[in-house]
Short mmCIF file of C-alpha atoms in Angstrom, two decimals:
data_model
loop_
_atom_site.label_atom_id
_atom_site.label_comp_id
_atom_site.label_asym_id
_atom_site.label_seq_id
_atom_site.Cartn_x
_atom_site.Cartn_y
_atom_site.Cartn_z
CA MET A 240 23.10 13.26 18.14
CA ALA A 241 21.25 13.31 21.46
CA ARG A 242 19.28 16.23 20.12
CA ASN A 243 18.47 14.37 16.91
CA GLU A 244 17.25 11.39 18.86
CA SER A 245 14.90 13.53 20.88
CA ARG A 246 13.62 15.25 17.73
CA ARG A 247 13.05 11.83 16.20
CA ASP A 248 11.03 10.74 19.26
CA GLU A 249 9.05 13.96 19.12
CA LEU A 250 8.14 13.32 15.48
CA ALA A 251 7.23 9.70 16.19
CA ASP A 252 5.01 10.90 19.04
CA ALA A 253 3.34 13.35 16.68
CA ALA A 254 2.78 10.49 14.21
CA ILE A 255 1.14 8.44 16.97
CA ALA A 256 -1.18 11.33 17.83
CA VAL A 257 -2.14 11.84 14.15
CA LEU A 258 -2.77 8.13 13.62
CA ALA A 259 -4.92 7.87 16.74
CA ARG A 260 -6.94 10.96 15.80
CA GLU A 261 -7.19 10.68 12.02
CA GLY A 262 -6.75 7.01 11.19
CA SER A 263 -4.21 5.62 8.76
CA ARG A 264 -5.24 7.69 5.74
CA GLY A 265 -4.72 10.86 7.74
CA LEU A 266 -1.14 9.92 8.53
CA THR A 267 1.12 11.84 6.16
CA HIS A 268 4.52 13.46 6.62
CA ARG A 269 2.81 16.88 6.30
CA ALA A 270 0.31 16.04 9.03
CA VAL A 271 3.17 14.95 11.31
CA ASP A 272 5.02 18.23 10.65
CA ARG A 273 1.89 20.21 11.50
CA GLU A 274 1.21 18.13 14.63
CA ALA A 275 4.80 18.56 15.86
CA ASP A 276 4.75 22.23 14.88
CA VAL A 277 7.96 21.97 12.86
CA PRO A 278 8.85 23.23 9.37
CA THR A 279 7.41 21.29 6.44
CA GLY A 280 9.87 18.62 5.37
CA THR A 281 11.17 17.83 8.86
CA ALA A 282 9.37 14.49 9.19
CA SER A 283 10.59 13.50 5.71
CA ASN A 284 14.17 14.19 6.82
CA TYR A 285 13.87 11.73 9.66
CA PHE A 286 11.60 9.18 8.00
CA ARG A 287 12.23 9.06 4.26
CA SER A 288 9.20 7.01 3.28
CA ARG A 289 5.82 6.05 4.65
CA ALA A 290 7.29 2.65 5.52
CA GLU A 291 10.04 4.32 7.59
CA LEU A 292 7.48 6.55 9.28
CA LEU A 293 5.37 3.53 10.26
CA GLU A 294 8.44 1.68 11.46
CA GLY A 295 9.58 4.63 13.60
CA LEU A 296 6.09 5.08 15.00
CA LEU A 297 5.88 1.40 15.86
CA GLN A 298 9.23 1.41 17.68
CA ARG A 299 8.00 4.40 19.63
CA ILE A 300 4.74 2.63 20.55
CA VAL A 301 6.76 -0.25 22.00
CA GLU A 302 8.99 2.18 23.92
CA ARG A 303 6.02 4.04 25.37
CA LEU A 304 4.37 0.78 26.44
CA THR A 305 7.47 -0.62 28.13
CA PRO A 306 7.07 -0.45 31.91
CA SER A 307 9.46 1.80 33.82
CA PRO A 308 12.33 0.08 35.69
CA GLU A 309 10.65 1.06 38.99
CA VAL A 310 7.36 -0.64 38.07
CA LEU A 311 9.21 -3.71 36.77
CA ALA A 312 11.26 -3.93 39.97
CA GLU A 313 8.10 -3.74 42.03
CA LEU A 314 6.37 -6.42 39.97
CA THR A 315 9.32 -8.79 39.95
CA ALA A 316 9.83 -8.39 43.71
CA LEU A 317 6.70 -10.48 44.32
CA PRO A 318 7.06 -14.25 44.56
CA PRO A 319 5.97 -15.83 41.24
CA GLY A 320 2.39 -17.09 41.28
CA ARG A 321 -1.21 -16.14 40.65
CA GLU A 322 -1.04 -12.94 42.67
CA SER A 323 2.05 -11.78 40.82
CA PHE A 324 0.53 -12.76 37.45
CA THR A 325 -2.60 -10.77 38.29
CA ARG A 326 -0.53 -7.70 39.19
CA HIS A 327 1.39 -7.96 35.92
CA LEU A 328 -1.86 -8.13 33.99
CA ARG A 329 -3.38 -5.18 35.86
CA ASP A 330 -0.27 -3.18 35.12
CA ILE A 331 -0.54 -3.96 31.40
CA VAL A 332 -4.20 -2.95 31.31
CA ARG A 333 -3.41 0.23 33.25
CA ARG A 334 -0.61 1.18 30.85
CA LEU A 335 -2.69 0.48 27.73
CA LEU A 336 -5.61 2.56 29.00
CA ALA A 337 -3.45 5.38 30.39
CA ASP A 338 -1.75 6.02 27.05
CA ARG A 339 -4.87 6.25 24.94
CA ASP A 340 -3.18 7.59 21.79
CA VAL A 341 -0.57 4.85 21.77
CA THR A 342 -3.15 2.10 22.15
CA LEU A 343 -5.52 3.52 19.56
CA ALA A 344 -2.57 3.94 17.18
CA TRP A 345 -1.66 0.31 17.83
CA PHE A 346 -5.18 -0.80 16.85
CA GLU A 347 -4.98 1.40 13.75
CA MET A 348 -1.71 -0.31 12.84
CA ARG A 349 -3.35 -3.72 13.21
CA LEU A 350 -6.12 -2.74 10.82
CA GLU A 351 -3.55 -1.26 8.44
CA ALA A 352 -1.76 -4.63 8.58
CA ALA A 353 -4.96 -6.27 7.31
CA ARG A 354 -4.80 -3.96 4.27
CA ARG A 355 -1.10 -3.79 3.44
CA PRO A 356 1.23 -6.80 3.35
CA GLU A 357 4.32 -4.66 4.09
CA VAL A 358 2.69 -3.36 7.27
CA ALA A 359 1.62 -6.90 8.17
CA THR A 360 5.26 -8.04 7.97
CA LEU A 361 6.37 -5.20 10.24
CA MET A 362 3.54 -5.73 12.75
CA GLN A 363 3.92 -9.50 12.76
CA GLU A 364 7.51 -9.13 13.91
CA VAL A 365 6.70 -6.75 16.76
CA LEU A 366 3.57 -8.62 17.81
CA VAL A 367 5.16 -12.07 17.85
CA ALA A 368 8.29 -10.74 19.59
CA GLY A 369 6.04 -9.29 22.30
CA PHE A 370 4.09 -12.52 22.63
CA ARG A 371 7.25 -14.68 22.77
CA GLY A 372 8.70 -12.23 25.30
CA ASP A 373 5.63 -12.61 27.51
CA VAL A 374 5.84 -16.40 27.37
CA ALA A 375 9.60 -16.38 28.07
CA TYR A 376 9.15 -13.90 30.91
CA ASN A 377 6.51 -16.12 32.52
CA THR A 378 8.69 -19.19 32.21
CA ALA A 379 11.83 -17.46 33.53
CA ALA A 380 9.95 -15.93 36.47
CA GLY A 381 8.37 -19.26 37.30
CA LEU A 382 4.95 -17.69 36.67
CA PRO A 383 2.09 -19.98 35.71
CA GLY A 384 0.75 -20.10 32.14
CA GLY A 385 2.36 -21.27 28.90
CA GLU A 386 1.93 -20.26 25.28
CA ARG A 387 -1.65 -21.48 25.12
CA GLU A 388 -2.84 -19.53 28.15
CA ILE A 389 -0.85 -16.40 27.36
CA ALA A 390 -2.54 -16.30 23.94
CA LEU A 391 -5.97 -16.37 25.62
CA PHE A 392 -4.95 -13.46 27.85
CA HIS A 393 -3.73 -11.52 24.81
CA TYR A 394 -7.12 -11.93 23.13
CA ALA A 395 -9.08 -11.00 26.25
CA ILE A 396 -6.94 -7.97 27.12
CA ASP A 397 -7.00 -6.67 23.53
CA GLY A 398 -10.79 -6.94 23.52
CA LEU A 399 -11.15 -5.38 26.96
CA VAL A 400 -8.95 -2.42 26.07
CA LEU A 401 -10.66 -1.92 22.72
CA ASP A 402 -13.98 -1.90 24.58
CA ARG A 403 -12.86 0.67 27.13
CA LEU A 404 -11.19 3.02 24.64
CA THR A 405 -14.02 3.02 22.11
CA VAL A 406 -17.60 2.11 23.08
CA SER A 407 -18.13 -0.16 26.03
CA ILE A 408 -20.62 -2.90 26.85
CA ALA A 409 -19.92 -2.52 30.55
CA PRO A 410 -18.15 0.78 31.22
CA ASP A 411 -18.72 0.67 34.97
CA THR A 412 -17.31 -2.77 35.70
CA ASP A 413 -14.28 -2.62 37.96
CA LEU A 414 -11.20 -3.35 35.83
CA ASP A 415 -9.34 -5.08 38.64
CA GLN A 416 -12.32 -7.40 39.01
CA VAL A 417 -12.35 -8.17 35.28
CA VAL A 418 -8.65 -9.05 35.42
CA ALA A 419 -9.22 -11.18 38.54
CA ASP A 420 -12.06 -13.03 36.77
CA LEU A 421 -9.85 -13.68 33.74
CA VAL A 422 -7.01 -14.99 35.87
CA ALA A 423 -9.35 -17.15 37.93
CA GLY A 424 -10.72 -18.71 34.76
CA LEU A 425 -7.84 -18.86 32.31
CA LEU A 426 -4.74 -19.50 34.39
CA PRO A 427 -4.08 -23.20 35.04
CA MET B 40 -40.01 -0.29 -3.16
CA ALA B 41 -38.55 -3.81 -3.10
CA ARG B 42 -36.12 -2.67 -5.75
CA ASN B 43 -35.13 0.41 -3.73
CA GLU B 44 -34.48 -1.73 -0.68
CA SER B 45 -32.15 -3.97 -2.60
CA ARG B 46 -30.35 -0.95 -4.06
CA ARG B 47 -30.01 0.43 -0.54
CA ASP B 48 -28.48 -2.85 0.66
CA GLU B 49 -26.14 -2.89 -2.30
CA LEU B 50 -24.92 0.61 -1.45
CA ALA B 51 -24.52 -0.28 2.23
CA ASP B 52 -22.50 -3.34 1.19
CA ALA B 53 -20.31 -1.13 -0.98
CA ALA B 54 -19.81 1.20 2.02
CA ILE B 55 -18.74 -1.77 4.15
CA ALA B 56 -16.21 -2.84 1.50
CA VAL B 57 -14.81 0.70 1.23
CA LEU B 58 -14.55 1.10 5.01
CA ALA B 59 -12.79 -2.26 5.40
CA ARG B 60 -10.36 -1.50 2.59
CA GLU B 61 -9.69 2.22 3.03
CA GLY B 62 -10.46 3.03 6.65
CA SER B 63 -12.86 5.71 7.82
CA ARG B 64 -11.26 8.61 5.98
CA GLY B 65 -11.63 6.76 2.71
CA LEU B 66 -15.36 6.36 3.23
CA THR B 67 -17.10 9.02 1.14
CA HIS B 68 -20.32 8.99 -0.89
CA ARG B 69 -18.20 9.19 -4.06
CA ALA B 70 -16.14 6.16 -3.04
CA VAL B 71 -19.35 4.21 -2.36
CA ASP B 72 -20.72 5.13 -5.80
CA ARG B 73 -17.50 3.97 -7.43
CA GLU B 74 -17.41 0.75 -5.42
CA ALA B 75 -21.06 -0.05 -6.28
CA ASP B 76 -20.47 0.99 -9.90
CA VAL B 77 -23.46 3.37 -9.92
CA PRO B 78 -23.77 6.97 -11.17
CA THR B 79 -22.23 9.66 -8.96
CA GLY B 80 -24.86 10.96 -6.55
CA THR B 81 -26.62 7.62 -6.03
CA ALA B 82 -25.28 7.02 -2.53
CA SER B 83 -26.21 10.60 -1.58
CA ASN B 84 -29.78 9.93 -2.70
CA TYR B 85 -30.10 7.01 -0.31
CA PHE B 86 -27.96 8.34 2.54
CA ARG B 87 -28.19 12.14 2.70
CA SER B 88 -25.31 12.72 5.11
CA ARG B 89 -22.24 10.96 6.39
CA ALA B 90 -24.18 10.19 9.58
CA GLU B 91 -26.94 8.49 7.55
CA LEU B 92 -24.35 6.56 5.57
CA LEU B 93 -22.72 5.29 8.76
CA GLU B 94 -26.10 4.39 10.22
CA GLY B 95 -27.12 2.48 7.09
CA LEU B 96 -23.81 0.70 6.98
CA LEU B 97 -24.12 -0.26 10.64
CA GLN B 98 -27.62 -1.70 10.19
CA ARG B 99 -26.29 -3.72 7.29
CA ILE B 100 -23.38 -5.03 9.38
CA VAL B 101 -25.87 -6.28 11.96
CA GLU B 102 -28.00 -7.90 9.24
CA ARG B 103 -25.02 -9.65 7.68
CA LEU B 104 -23.88 -10.97 11.06
CA THR B 105 -27.29 -12.31 12.05
CA PRO B 106 -27.33 -16.11 11.80
CA SER B 107 -29.63 -17.68 9.24
CA PRO B 108 -32.88 -19.24 10.54
CA GLU B 109 -31.49 -22.69 9.66
CA VAL B 110 -28.34 -22.18 11.75
CA LEU B 111 -30.35 -20.75 14.63
CA ALA B 112 -32.77 -23.68 14.52
CA GLU B 113 -29.87 -26.10 14.61
CA LEU B 114 -28.24 -24.31 17.54
CA THR B 115 -31.43 -24.00 19.56
CA ALA B 116 -32.31 -27.65 18.98
CA LEU B 117 -29.53 -28.66 21.40
CA PRO B 118 -30.35 -28.93 25.09
CA PRO B 119 -29.10 -25.80 26.89
CA GLY B 120 -25.72 -26.28 28.55
CA ARG B 121 -21.97 -26.03 28.04
CA GLU B 122 -22.00 -27.97 24.78
CA SER B 123 -24.70 -25.75 23.33
CA PHE B 124 -22.94 -22.59 24.59
CA THR B 125 -19.71 -23.77 22.94
CA ARG B 126 -21.48 -24.36 19.64
CA HIS B 127 -23.04 -20.89 19.78
CA LEU B 128 -19.65 -19.35 20.37
CA ARG B 129 -18.00 -21.33 17.57
CA ASP B 130 -20.76 -20.20 15.25
CA ILE B 131 -20.17 -16.55 16.18
CA VAL B 132 -16.41 -16.86 15.59
CA ARG B 133 -17.05 -18.63 12.30
CA ARG B 134 -19.43 -15.90 11.11
CA LEU B 135 -17.10 -13.07 12.14
CA LEU B 136 -14.13 -14.63 10.35
CA ALA B 137 -16.09 -15.69 7.27
CA ASP B 138 -17.31 -12.17 6.56
CA ARG B 139 -13.97 -10.44 6.74
CA ASP B 140 -15.12 -7.08 5.31
CA VAL B 141 -18.01 -6.82 7.75
CA THR B 142 -15.84 -7.55 10.76
CA LEU B 143 -13.03 -5.22 9.70
CA ALA B 144 -15.63 -2.51 9.02
CA TRP B 145 -17.02 -3.11 12.51
CA PHE B 146 -13.56 -2.58 14.05
CA GLU B 147 -13.16 0.58 11.94
CA MET B 148 -16.48 1.82 13.30
CA ARG B 149 -15.30 1.18 16.85
CA LEU B 150 -12.18 3.26 16.27
CA GLU B 151 -14.27 5.95 14.59
CA ALA B 152 -16.44 5.96 17.72
CA ALA B 153 -13.34 6.83 19.76
CA ARG B 154 -12.88 9.90 17.56
CA ARG B 155 -16.41 11.16 16.98
CA PRO B 156 -19.06 11.46 19.70
CA GLU B 157 -21.94 11.12 17.21
CA VAL B 158 -20.54 7.80 16.00
CA ALA B 159 -20.00 6.72 19.60
CA THR B 160 -23.71 7.31 20.34
CA LEU B 161 -24.74 5.25 17.33
CA MET B 162 -22.30 2.43 18.08
CA GLN B 163 -23.08 2.38 21.77
CA GLU B 164 -26.73 1.66 20.97
CA VAL B 165 -25.97 -1.21 18.60
CA LEU B 166 -23.22 -2.66 20.77
CA VAL B 167 -25.20 -2.58 24.01
CA ALA B 168 -28.34 -3.94 22.28
CA GLY B 169 -26.25 -6.85 21.03
CA PHE B 170 -24.75 -7.48 24.44
CA ARG B 171 -28.12 -7.29 26.21
CA GLY B 172 -29.55 -9.58 23.53
CA ASP B 173 -26.83 -12.14 24.18
CA VAL B 174 -27.46 -12.05 27.93
CA ALA B 175 -31.25 -12.31 27.45
CA TYR B 176 -30.83 -15.14 24.95
CA ASN B 177 -28.67 -17.09 27.39
CA THR B 178 -31.14 -16.59 30.19
CA ALA B 179 -34.19 -17.50 28.08
CA ALA B 180 -32.48 -20.61 26.69
CA GLY B 181 -31.40 -21.67 30.16
CA LEU B 182 -27.78 -21.43 29.01
CA PRO B 183 -25.09 -20.83 31.62
CA GLY B 184 -23.40 -17.45 32.02
CA GLY B 185 -24.75 -14.07 33.12
CA GLU B 186 -23.80 -10.50 32.27
CA ARG B 187 -20.40 -10.77 33.91
CA GLU B 188 -19.34 -13.90 32.00
CA ILE B 189 -20.85 -12.81 28.68
CA ALA B 190 -18.78 -9.61 28.90
CA LEU B 191 -15.59 -11.68 29.30
CA PHE B 192 -16.53 -13.72 26.22
CA HIS B 193 -17.15 -10.53 24.26
CA TYR B 194 -13.66 -9.26 25.10
CA ALA B 195 -11.96 -12.56 24.30
CA ILE B 196 -13.82 -13.12 21.02
CA ASP B 197 -13.20 -9.53 19.86
CA GLY B 198 -9.50 -9.97 20.57
CA LEU B 199 -9.36 -13.40 18.94
CA VAL B 200 -11.09 -12.20 15.78
CA LEU B 201 -8.95 -9.05 15.58
CA ASP B 202 -5.90 -11.29 15.89
CA ARG B 203 -6.99 -13.65 13.13
CA LEU B 204 -8.08 -10.92 10.70
CA THR B 205 -4.99 -8.74 11.08
CA VAL B 206 -1.67 -10.14 12.36
CA SER B 207 -1.76 -13.18 14.57
CA ILE B 208 0.28 -14.34 17.55
CA ALA B 209 -0.79 -17.94 16.97
CA PRO B 210 -2.24 -18.33 13.47
CA ASP B 211 -2.09 -22.12 13.51
CA THR B 212 -3.98 -22.74 16.73
CA ASP B 213 -7.20 -24.63 16.17
CA LEU B 214 -10.08 -22.17 16.62
CA ASP B 215 -12.45 -24.78 18.04
CA GLN B 216 -9.81 -25.54 20.67
CA VAL B 217 -9.45 -21.85 21.57
CA VAL B 218 -13.23 -21.58 22.01
CA ALA B 219 -13.25 -24.77 24.09
CA ASP B 220 -10.47 -23.39 26.31
CA LEU B 221 -12.37 -20.13 26.80
CA VAL B 222 -15.58 -21.94 27.70
CA ALA B 223 -13.75 -24.32 30.05
CA GLY B 224 -12.22 -21.35 31.87
CA LEU B 225 -14.81 -18.60 31.77
CA LEU B 226 -18.17 -20.31 31.98
CA PRO B 227 -19.31 -20.94 35.55
#
């Protein structure tokens, strides 16, 4: 079972790599098998349909973007406030940019959601859960910013990360400074 | 010649529709011919390679996003300042959301730029020209905000529009209010 779980993760990781590199139309069970270097049919055994493949890939994106317990402990050790909020945000930006394939795959999934209602349903759930989680986390930690502000940060960070991972209007700007500017302006 | 230009635009529009609907791997000369309902080979006559097709499509995206002279006249009639800046921004958001295919195709091109250096070069030029244009426009009109602030608005508006055109964390928020919040926070 443990072995199956790790094989499943490996295939989901391969799917993420294919999606990031080839876009949604390149993502097939065959392409995942080739990417993972496993016998043809393996991906289909673990994910029986395209919908299951996308769902598995999406769960894996969330897993890979979740901060490690060490990082979380460090972040939550700070007293709640602007400084702590800024560090949280910098950590999110760092994670999104460090795992390029995951973040590009996430953007691909968003565009796929614009095309296919079944993907939209799936993405909506994950996206809104993440957003609600961020708002709840802020409230519980006594951090500033409610739903309205957190939404603005979501927009700005999505745009910033898209800029840095694709073509950039200001590739040399210091990222910590950008985050500081956003916090200075958007946090009440 | 006039007729050829309009045929060229028609093909570029078909390419935009295909890219928005199918993603970059679905964008072929054949698919453009089918979309435009013209004989096979027509798109290849106007755009000899995939690179030329992407370049033509990109020029057309810029054209379709350019505000009409009437709208521009209305916007520039206001005295420069926060109110005028806000109206400009609302107009940009309105245009990006109104022409869904163009904006989705633009996001597809950004992701394609992350995959292919030749597309990155092309996109970089258009993107940076647009950004520089925005900064120059603000300066010339005596509007507030320099390079640093305009970059923050670019990130936030990209993220907002991506959110609204794909899956949304806050689909019911009033867009004018979001823009007002961004201006209140990010404009010096």
